[in-house]
Short mmCIF file of C-alpha atoms in Angstrom, two decimals:
data_model
loop_
_atom_site.label_atom_id
_atom_site.label_comp_id
_atom_site.label_asym_id
_atom_site.label_seq_id
_atom_site.Cartn_x
_atom_site.Cartn_y
_atom_site.Cartn_z
CA MET A 1 0.04 -0.13 0.27
CA ALA A 2 1.15 3.51 -1.09
CA LYS A 3 1.97 6.01 1.50
CA PHE A 4 1.44 9.70 1.00
CA THR A 5 2.88 12.45 2.89
CA LYS A 6 0.68 15.07 4.38
CA ASP A 7 1.84 17.94 1.23
CA GLU A 8 0.61 15.06 -1.49
CA ILE A 9 -3.00 14.89 0.08
CA ILE A 10 -3.02 18.53 0.86
CA ALA A 11 -1.99 19.23 -3.04
CA GLN A 12 -5.00 16.03 -4.21
CA ALA A 13 -7.28 18.44 -1.64
CA LYS A 14 -6.89 21.44 -3.52
CA GLU A 15 -7.37 19.59 -6.85
CA LEU A 16 -10.73 18.48 -5.61
CA ALA A 17 -11.75 22.05 -4.24
CA LYS A 18 -11.28 23.18 -7.67
CA MET A 19 -13.46 19.96 -9.20
CA VAL A 20 -16.11 21.39 -6.90
CA ALA A 21 -15.75 24.73 -8.18
CA GLU A 22 -16.11 23.32 -11.58
CA THR A 23 -19.57 21.65 -10.61
CA GLU A 24 -22.70 22.94 -11.88
CA GLU A 25 -24.07 23.09 -8.38
CA VAL A 26 -20.72 26.13 -7.89
CA ASP A 27 -21.85 28.20 -11.06
CA PHE A 28 -25.63 28.13 -9.78
CA PHE A 29 -24.32 29.56 -7.06
CA LYS A 30 -22.23 31.93 -8.24
CA ARG A 31 -24.96 32.89 -10.95
CA ALA A 32 -27.40 33.11 -8.01
CA GLU A 33 -25.14 35.85 -5.77
CA ALA A 34 -24.42 37.93 -8.63
CA GLN A 35 -28.00 38.77 -9.14
CA ILE A 36 -28.55 38.86 -5.53
CA HIS A 37 -25.90 42.02 -5.41
CA SER A 38 -27.58 43.31 -8.45
CA ASN A 39 -30.94 43.52 -7.29
CA ASP A 40 -31.53 47.04 -5.76
CA ARG A 41 -34.65 45.52 -3.86
CA VAL A 42 -32.38 43.25 -2.17
CA SER A 43 -29.66 45.06 -1.22
CA MET A 44 -32.34 48.13 0.42
CA LEU A 45 -33.50 45.15 2.53
CA ILE A 46 -30.48 43.43 3.55
CA SER A 47 -29.10 47.29 4.24
CA SER A 48 -32.13 47.69 6.18
CA ILE A 49 -31.86 44.47 8.07
CA LYS A 50 -28.30 44.81 9.44
CA GLY A 51 -29.07 48.59 10.52
CA LEU A 52 -31.86 47.16 12.43
CA GLN A 53 -29.46 44.30 13.99
CA LYS A 54 -27.23 46.91 15.31
CA GLN A 55 -30.35 49.02 16.66
CA ALA A 56 -30.86 45.43 18.50
CA VAL A 57 -28.03 44.68 20.22
CA ASN A 58 -27.69 48.55 21.08
CA PHE A 59 -31.56 48.11 22.90
CA LYS A 60 -29.90 44.68 24.36
CA HIS A 61 -26.92 46.15 25.97
CA TYR A 62 -28.88 49.07 27.45
CA ASP A 63 -31.39 46.64 28.60
CA LYS A 64 -34.66 48.26 26.54
CA PRO A 65 -36.75 44.86 26.09
CA GLU A 66 -39.67 46.85 24.51
CA ALA A 67 -37.27 48.50 22.25
CA LEU A 68 -35.61 45.38 21.19
CA LYS A 69 -38.77 43.52 20.89
CA LYS A 70 -39.86 45.85 18.07
CA THR A 71 -36.40 45.90 16.80
CA GLU A 72 -36.83 42.49 16.27
CA ASP A 73 -40.40 41.92 15.26
CA LYS A 74 -39.14 44.74 12.24
CA ILE A 75 -36.34 42.44 11.65
CA ALA A 76 -38.71 39.06 10.89
CA LYS A 77 -40.80 41.43 9.03
CA LEU A 78 -37.98 42.67 6.91
CA GLU A 79 -36.56 38.87 6.59
CA ALA A 80 -39.29 37.45 5.73
CA GLU A 81 -40.10 40.09 2.89
CA LEU A 82 -36.49 39.12 2.06
CA ASP A 83 -37.17 35.44 1.64
CA GLU A 84 -40.37 36.04 -0.85
CA ILE A 85 -38.23 37.91 -3.34
CA PRO A 86 -37.41 35.05 -6.24
CA VAL A 87 -33.81 35.50 -6.44
CA VAL A 88 -33.17 35.17 -2.81
CA GLN A 89 -35.02 31.55 -2.74
CA GLN A 90 -32.82 30.90 -5.89
CA PHE A 91 -29.68 31.65 -3.51
CA LYS A 92 -30.35 30.07 -0.66
CA GLU A 93 -31.68 26.91 -2.73
CA SER A 94 -27.92 27.50 -4.26
CA GLN A 95 -26.43 27.26 -0.70
CA ILE A 96 -28.31 24.48 0.20
CA GLU A 97 -27.02 22.32 -2.54
CA VAL A 98 -23.21 23.52 -2.35
CA ASN A 99 -23.34 22.40 1.19
CA ASP A 100 -25.06 19.32 0.60
CA LEU A 101 -22.35 18.65 -2.20
CA LEU A 102 -19.70 19.38 0.24
CA GLN A 103 -20.55 17.14 3.36
CA ILE A 104 -20.94 14.37 0.95
CA ILE A 105 -17.41 14.88 -0.06
CA ALA A 106 -17.15 15.51 3.67
CA SER A 107 -18.36 12.24 4.46
CA THR A 108 -17.23 10.09 1.84
CA ILE A 109 -13.55 10.71 2.41
CA SER A 110 -14.16 9.96 6.36
CA ASN A 111 -15.84 6.78 5.83
CA GLY A 112 -13.33 5.89 3.60
CA VAL A 113 -11.04 6.73 5.67
CA THR A 114 -12.48 4.35 8.41
CA ASP A 115 -12.94 1.54 6.02
CA GLU A 116 -9.16 2.02 4.93
CA ILE A 117 -8.30 1.77 8.13
CA LEU A 118 -10.01 -1.56 8.75
CA ARG A 119 -9.18 -3.81 5.90
CA SER A 120 -5.75 -2.58 6.08
CA THR A 121 -5.73 -4.31 9.81
CA GLY A 122 -7.49 -7.18 8.72
CA GLY A 123 -10.80 -5.67 10.12
CA ASP A 124 -14.75 -6.27 9.58
CA VAL A 125 -15.42 -3.33 7.96
CA LEU A 126 -19.29 -4.00 8.10
CA ARG A 127 -18.81 -4.74 11.99
CA GLY A 128 -16.84 -1.61 12.15
CA GLN A 129 -13.97 -3.67 13.97
CA THR A 130 -10.24 -3.24 13.31
CA GLY A 131 -8.17 -6.38 13.12
CA ALA A 132 -6.77 -5.95 16.74
CA GLU A 133 -10.31 -6.12 18.50
CA LEU A 134 -10.97 -9.39 16.17
CA ALA A 135 -8.29 -10.69 17.35
CA LYS A 136 -9.04 -9.72 20.74
CA GLY A 137 -12.32 -11.84 20.12
CA SER A 138 -14.00 -8.50 22.11
CA SER A 139 -17.45 -7.64 19.54
CA CYS A 140 -19.65 -5.17 20.48
CA SER A 141 -23.37 -5.78 20.15
CA HIS A 142 -25.54 -3.74 19.49
#
């Protein structure tokens, strides 16, 4: 079995990152993100929300619960309005798709490493036991 250095693995990870950046999911994300930034209504709503969030922090700091509640309600209303805009919906969907892809990649790598460790020690992948565990005779029954 080949041995790889940390640097070689990082180089391969960088190549994988380039591949991911060229997927349809990431392309859709980039297009949606560009549309978000070119939409005046979206920009205005985001700016208003940010301003209200700063106010909310101040109201919380100065212990003004009624003003804080009113400000949080305004924020929620603006966020709901923002979420109704189709380009925002597309952007959020694209974020979910890219995050899902990254989660699948991370899970695939993690599971693959675990399986390779089990196999290389003469273990049982189905049981999730290393060769040392099998040799010792330990068995976890779940």
